Short mmCIF file of C-alpha atoms and ligand atoms in Angstrom, two decimals:
data_model
loop_
_atom_site.label_atom_id
_atom_site.label_comp_id
_atom_site.label_asym_id
_atom_site.label_seq_id
_atom_site.Cartn_x
_atom_site.Cartn_y
_atom_site.Cartn_z
CA MET A 8 -70.17 71.88 78.36
CA THR A 9 -70.79 75.61 78.75
CA VAL A 10 -71.42 76.69 82.34
CA PRO A 11 -73.53 79.84 82.84
CA LEU A 12 -70.93 81.61 84.98
CA ALA A 13 -67.32 80.93 85.95
CA LEU A 14 -65.15 82.87 88.38
CA ILE A 15 -61.44 83.65 88.31
CA ARG A 16 -59.01 85.36 90.68
CA ASN A 17 -55.33 86.08 91.27
CA ASP A 18 -54.36 84.73 94.66
CA ASP A 19 -51.25 86.89 94.94
CA GLN A 20 -53.35 90.08 95.03
CA ASP A 21 -52.64 90.56 98.76
CA GLN A 22 -48.98 91.31 97.93
CA HIS A 23 -50.10 94.54 96.22
CA VAL A 24 -50.73 96.65 99.33
CA SER A 25 -49.88 100.05 100.77
CA ALA A 26 -50.88 100.81 104.37
CA GLY A 27 -53.93 103.14 104.53
CA HIS A 28 -54.59 103.09 100.79
CA PRO A 29 -58.23 102.52 99.79
CA GLU A 30 -57.30 100.16 96.87
CA ARG A 31 -56.50 97.32 99.26
CA PRO A 32 -56.53 93.50 99.44
CA GLU A 33 -59.54 93.55 101.78
CA ARG A 34 -61.70 94.58 98.80
CA VAL A 35 -61.15 91.21 97.10
CA ARG A 36 -61.32 89.36 100.43
CA ALA A 37 -64.75 90.86 101.12
CA ILE A 38 -66.02 89.70 97.75
CA LEU A 39 -64.54 86.20 98.16
CA ASP A 40 -65.95 85.89 101.70
CA GLY A 41 -69.38 86.94 100.33
CA ILE A 42 -69.18 84.24 97.66
CA ALA A 43 -68.05 81.55 100.14
CA ALA A 44 -70.89 82.42 102.52
CA ASP A 45 -73.58 82.19 99.83
CA THR A 46 -74.93 78.65 99.34
CA MET A 47 -75.46 79.11 95.59
CA LEU A 48 -72.42 81.24 94.75
CA ALA A 49 -70.11 78.90 96.68
CA THR A 50 -70.82 76.17 94.13
CA LEU A 51 -69.73 78.24 91.09
CA PRO A 52 -66.81 76.85 89.14
CA TRP A 53 -63.38 78.63 89.24
CA LEU A 54 -61.18 78.93 86.12
CA GLU A 55 -57.39 78.54 86.49
CA ALA A 56 -55.23 81.23 84.87
CA PRO A 57 -51.63 80.60 83.83
CA ALA A 58 -48.93 82.83 85.30
CA GLY A 59 -49.03 86.24 83.62
CA LYS A 60 -46.25 87.01 81.15
CA ARG A 61 -44.96 90.20 79.55
CA ASP A 62 -46.72 89.46 76.27
CA LEU A 63 -50.04 90.41 77.89
CA PRO A 64 -49.30 94.14 78.67
CA GLN A 65 -47.44 94.25 75.37
CA LEU A 66 -50.85 93.88 73.69
CA VAL A 67 -51.87 97.39 74.77
CA HIS A 68 -48.99 99.18 76.47
CA THR A 69 -45.62 100.60 75.26
CA GLU A 70 -42.39 98.98 76.32
CA LYS A 71 -41.67 102.09 78.30
CA GLU A 72 -44.88 101.70 80.36
CA ILE A 73 -44.11 98.04 81.08
CA ARG A 74 -40.53 98.81 82.01
CA ARG A 75 -41.72 101.59 84.36
CA VAL A 76 -43.86 99.12 86.32
CA GLU A 77 -41.21 96.42 86.29
CA GLY A 78 -38.44 98.80 87.16
CA LEU A 79 -40.16 100.29 90.19
CA ALA A 80 -41.02 96.84 91.48
CA VAL A 81 -37.44 95.66 90.99
CA LYS A 82 -36.25 98.65 92.98
CA GLY A 83 -38.48 97.55 95.85
CA GLY A 84 -41.54 99.66 95.05
CA GLY A 85 -42.61 103.31 95.34
CA TRP A 86 -45.18 105.60 93.75
CA PHE A 87 -45.98 106.31 90.05
CA ASP A 88 -47.99 109.34 91.14
CA PRO A 89 -49.53 110.45 94.47
CA ASP A 90 -52.44 107.97 93.97
CA THR A 91 -50.68 104.95 92.49
CA TYR A 92 -48.35 102.69 94.44
CA CYS A 93 -46.10 99.78 93.54
CA THR A 94 -44.61 97.11 95.79
CA ASP A 95 -41.78 94.76 95.00
CA ALA A 96 -44.44 92.21 93.97
CA SER A 97 -46.78 94.55 92.06
CA TYR A 98 -45.38 93.90 88.59
CA VAL A 99 -46.01 90.17 88.94
CA VAL A 100 -49.34 90.64 90.64
CA ALA A 101 -50.46 92.97 87.85
CA LEU A 102 -49.35 90.46 85.22
CA ASN A 103 -51.37 87.77 86.98
CA ALA A 104 -54.42 89.99 87.15
CA ALA A 105 -54.02 90.58 83.41
CA ALA A 106 -53.69 86.81 82.86
CA CYS A 107 -57.01 86.26 84.68
CA ALA A 108 -58.65 88.84 82.38
CA ALA A 109 -57.17 87.19 79.24
CA ARG A 110 -58.05 83.67 80.43
CA GLY A 111 -61.62 84.76 81.11
CA ALA A 112 -61.93 86.23 77.60
CA GLU A 113 -60.54 83.05 76.01
CA ALA A 114 -62.86 80.82 78.09
CA LEU A 115 -65.87 82.69 76.83
CA MET A 116 -64.74 82.67 73.17
CA GLU A 117 -63.99 78.94 73.42
CA GLY A 118 -67.40 78.15 74.93
CA GLU A 119 -66.24 77.00 78.39
CA ALA A 120 -68.53 79.51 80.04
CA ARG A 121 -71.29 81.91 78.97
CA SER A 122 -70.14 84.61 81.42
CA ALA A 123 -67.11 85.07 83.71
CA PHE A 124 -66.32 87.36 86.62
CA ALA A 125 -62.69 88.10 87.44
CA VAL A 126 -62.20 89.03 91.08
CA ILE A 127 -58.82 90.69 90.48
CA ARG A 128 -56.50 93.44 91.66
CA PRO A 129 -54.94 95.82 90.85
CA PRO A 130 -57.61 97.42 88.66
CA GLY A 131 -56.82 98.59 85.17
CA HIS A 132 -59.05 101.08 83.32
CA HIS A 133 -56.96 104.25 84.07
CA ALA A 134 -53.72 102.71 82.76
CA THR A 135 -53.01 104.38 79.39
CA PRO A 136 -50.76 103.01 76.61
CA THR A 137 -47.84 104.93 78.15
CA LEU A 138 -48.68 105.49 81.84
CA PRO A 139 -49.68 103.63 84.99
CA MET A 140 -52.08 105.88 86.95
CA GLY A 141 -55.22 106.03 89.12
CA PHE A 142 -54.38 102.84 91.11
CA CYS A 143 -53.97 100.99 87.77
CA LEU A 144 -50.75 99.34 86.47
CA PHE A 145 -51.87 97.36 83.42
CA ASN A 146 -55.18 97.78 81.63
CA ASN A 147 -56.94 94.46 82.29
CA ALA A 148 -60.03 95.33 80.20
CA ALA A 149 -58.01 96.28 77.18
CA ILE A 150 -55.83 93.20 77.50
CA ALA A 151 -59.04 91.06 77.72
CA VAL A 152 -60.33 92.73 74.53
CA ARG A 153 -57.16 91.88 72.62
CA ALA A 154 -57.11 88.37 74.04
CA ALA A 155 -60.72 87.88 72.83
CA GLN A 156 -59.78 89.20 69.41
CA GLY A 157 -56.89 86.76 69.36
CA ALA A 158 -59.42 84.00 70.09
CA GLY A 159 -61.70 85.02 67.18
CA ALA A 160 -63.88 87.95 68.34
CA SER A 161 -63.84 90.64 65.66
CA ARG A 162 -65.91 93.27 67.55
CA VAL A 163 -65.89 93.80 71.28
CA ALA A 164 -67.76 96.37 73.37
CA ILE A 165 -66.53 97.65 76.74
CA ILE A 166 -69.21 98.77 79.24
CA ASP A 167 -67.42 100.75 81.95
CA ILE A 168 -69.69 101.22 84.98
CA ASP A 169 -66.93 102.39 87.33
CA VAL A 170 -67.74 105.84 88.75
CA HIS A 171 -64.50 107.19 87.26
CA HIS A 172 -63.96 107.63 83.53
CA GLY A 173 -61.78 104.90 82.07
CA ASN A 174 -59.33 107.28 80.36
CA GLY A 175 -56.85 104.55 79.70
CA SER A 176 -59.32 102.27 77.94
CA GLN A 177 -60.62 105.21 75.94
CA ASP A 178 -57.06 106.18 74.88
CA ILE A 179 -56.16 102.63 73.87
CA PHE A 180 -59.15 102.17 71.60
CA TYR A 181 -59.85 105.75 70.51
CA GLY A 182 -58.93 105.11 66.88
CA ASP A 183 -59.99 101.45 66.78
CA ALA A 184 -63.31 100.80 65.03
CA SER A 185 -63.32 97.20 66.18
CA VAL A 186 -63.78 98.13 69.87
CA LEU A 187 -66.70 100.21 71.27
CA TYR A 188 -65.81 101.92 74.53
CA THR A 189 -68.78 103.11 76.60
CA SER A 190 -68.76 104.69 80.01
CA LEU A 191 -71.12 106.23 82.54
CA HIS A 192 -69.07 108.26 85.06
CA GLN A 193 -69.42 111.08 87.49
CA PHE A 194 -68.40 114.32 85.87
CA PRO A 195 -66.59 116.46 86.73
CA TRP A 196 -64.43 114.03 88.70
CA TYR A 197 -61.13 112.19 88.59
CA PRO A 198 -59.42 111.87 86.11
CA GLY A 199 -61.11 114.83 84.36
CA THR A 200 -61.65 113.09 81.01
CA GLY A 201 -64.85 111.60 79.48
CA HIS A 202 -66.62 114.51 77.77
CA ALA A 203 -69.72 113.50 75.86
CA SER A 204 -68.21 115.18 72.79
CA ASP A 205 -65.31 112.70 72.76
CA ARG A 206 -66.55 110.17 70.18
CA GLY A 207 -63.37 108.60 68.95
CA ASP A 208 -61.05 109.42 66.08
CA ALA A 209 -63.85 109.08 63.52
CA GLY A 210 -65.86 111.82 65.27
CA ALA A 211 -69.65 111.41 65.43
CA SER A 212 -69.39 108.00 63.83
CA GLY A 213 -66.56 106.92 66.16
CA THR A 214 -66.60 104.13 68.75
CA THR A 215 -66.32 106.06 72.02
CA VAL A 216 -69.51 106.82 74.00
CA ASN A 217 -69.23 108.84 77.13
CA VAL A 218 -72.11 109.57 79.43
CA PRO A 219 -71.07 112.12 82.10
CA VAL A 220 -73.31 111.96 85.18
CA ALA A 221 -73.85 114.75 87.71
CA PRO A 222 -72.84 114.33 91.34
CA GLY A 223 -75.75 113.08 93.45
CA THR A 224 -77.32 111.04 90.59
CA ASP A 225 -79.27 108.07 91.94
CA GLY A 226 -79.65 104.57 90.67
CA VAL A 227 -83.02 105.19 88.95
CA ARG A 228 -81.65 108.07 86.85
CA TRP A 229 -78.37 106.21 86.21
CA LEU A 230 -80.27 103.22 84.82
CA GLU A 231 -82.37 105.50 82.67
CA LEU A 232 -79.21 106.86 81.09
CA PHE A 233 -77.89 103.31 80.65
CA ASP A 234 -81.13 102.42 78.88
CA GLU A 235 -81.42 105.56 76.77
CA ILE A 236 -77.85 105.86 75.60
CA LEU A 237 -75.65 102.83 76.23
CA ILE A 238 -78.06 100.06 75.23
CA PRO A 239 -78.84 101.56 71.76
CA GLU A 240 -75.13 102.23 71.13
CA VAL A 241 -74.10 98.65 72.07
CA THR A 242 -77.00 97.22 70.08
CA ALA A 243 -76.05 99.21 66.99
CA PHE A 244 -72.39 98.11 67.30
CA ALA A 245 -73.36 94.41 67.37
CA PRO A 246 -70.34 93.15 69.37
CA GLU A 247 -69.42 89.50 69.77
CA LEU A 248 -68.36 89.95 73.38
CA LEU A 249 -69.17 92.41 76.21
CA VAL A 250 -66.37 93.30 78.57
CA VAL A 251 -67.67 95.01 81.73
CA SER A 252 -65.25 97.26 83.60
CA ALA A 253 -66.96 96.44 86.84
CA GLY A 254 -66.31 99.22 89.30
CA PHE A 255 -68.69 99.53 92.25
CA ASP A 256 -67.66 103.02 93.38
CA ALA A 257 -70.82 104.69 92.04
CA HIS A 258 -72.53 103.10 95.06
CA ARG A 259 -74.04 105.56 97.60
CA ASP A 260 -71.83 104.23 100.35
CA ASP A 261 -68.61 104.59 98.44
CA PRO A 262 -66.08 106.98 100.04
CA LEU A 263 -64.40 107.99 96.79
CA ALA A 264 -67.29 109.47 94.81
CA GLU A 265 -70.69 111.14 94.95
CA LEU A 266 -73.24 109.06 93.08
CA ARG A 267 -76.04 107.18 94.84
CA LEU A 268 -76.46 103.77 93.24
CA GLU A 269 -77.76 100.98 95.54
CA ASP A 270 -76.84 97.30 95.80
CA GLU A 271 -79.95 96.55 93.66
CA THR A 272 -78.77 98.94 90.89
CA TYR A 273 -75.83 96.60 90.15
CA ALA A 274 -78.12 93.55 89.90
CA ALA A 275 -80.25 95.55 87.48
CA VAL A 276 -77.17 96.37 85.44
CA ALA A 277 -76.24 92.71 85.31
CA ASP A 278 -79.75 91.90 84.14
CA ARG A 279 -79.42 94.44 81.27
CA VAL A 280 -75.95 93.19 80.32
CA ARG A 281 -77.19 89.66 80.26
CA ILE A 282 -80.05 90.56 78.01
CA LEU A 283 -77.69 92.46 75.65
CA ALA A 284 -75.24 89.60 75.60
CA ASP A 285 -77.93 87.11 74.89
CA ALA A 286 -79.16 89.20 72.00
CA HIS A 287 -75.82 89.91 70.30
CA CYS A 288 -72.96 87.87 71.76
CA GLU A 289 -74.27 84.36 72.33
CA GLY A 290 -74.56 85.30 75.98
CA ARG A 291 -70.88 86.24 76.43
CA SER A 292 -70.12 88.83 79.06
CA LEU A 293 -66.74 89.17 80.93
CA TRP A 294 -66.76 91.09 84.17
CA LEU A 295 -63.52 92.55 85.45
CA LEU A 296 -63.29 94.14 88.92
CA GLU A 297 -62.22 97.77 88.82
CA GLY A 298 -62.93 100.14 91.70
CA GLY A 299 -65.33 100.10 94.68
CA TYR A 300 -64.05 100.94 98.18
CA ASP A 301 -66.83 100.26 100.64
CA LEU A 302 -66.34 96.64 101.64
CA ARG A 303 -69.98 95.82 102.49
CA ALA A 304 -71.24 97.56 99.30
CA ILE A 305 -68.86 95.80 96.90
CA ALA A 306 -69.43 92.35 98.45
CA ALA A 307 -73.21 92.79 98.23
CA SER A 308 -73.21 94.40 94.80
CA VAL A 309 -70.89 91.77 93.25
CA ALA A 310 -73.03 88.94 94.83
CA GLY A 311 -76.13 90.55 93.26
CA CYS A 312 -74.48 90.53 89.83
CA LEU A 313 -73.31 86.95 90.20
CA HIS A 314 -76.83 85.74 91.06
CA VAL A 315 -78.18 87.34 87.87
CA LEU A 316 -75.34 85.96 85.69
CA ALA A 317 -75.53 82.45 87.14
CA ALA A 318 -79.28 82.03 86.70
ZN1 LIG B 189 -63.25 104.10 90.11
#
């Protein structure tokens, strides 16, 4: 039986922590508390993921990148760059987050669920083939895409709604015509990539779609851009699965960026994704937590999305 929405999480996420850092375990706890406190969301089924193994990051990262993460964890932890920390547990935690992403993708392709939301840390969309960066160790969205393709999806579209450009996801799929990467992101902003002129290796007919958004943009304008640019691109691509890089840091309350989306904007995005998935992908959409650093805003915004996806 296919359930409308299944959830998945990595319970060891609280071992990836650095005092005072905004990318912290409380983010996931706030979302989980919000789910538990909601009569309807509390009844949603949870998928079990197997322990993450090295073969998952190997789908999208070089051996050197994987050894860098593993090596710093084995040494007891440290920093890959001034933003991106690693604890002695982070390699295993990141493998398990990737395992949740892959399990979610496989569950959708095998018809266990129509949609799935992975409440996972650390996030992934900045991790490039060769580099952990921007709070990200392994690229969960890219790993989910490859897992879905291993389970039979030929074409997959990523919809990256995090306020930051997913430079890692763009890099991984820049020359891959089987994967459409789309992103709305504040520009200029970290990490500095995501120009509208970057369309993929095939140029204007490529499969990268960047929509840079000016600081101060509100949810109404953001949704207009989503409707005017992203929806036609995804529709034309005709994917078999949508993977949403679900960052909630474009929210007006977020401390790390300058857009002005509301809680309701995210429910409106979920509504649009659901309609797109119903039209092209037999309903399949996989949501993977990326950024979002205001605890109230992420808990409320995720809950809004889950209500739309579960209906
Ligand atoms: Zn972000």
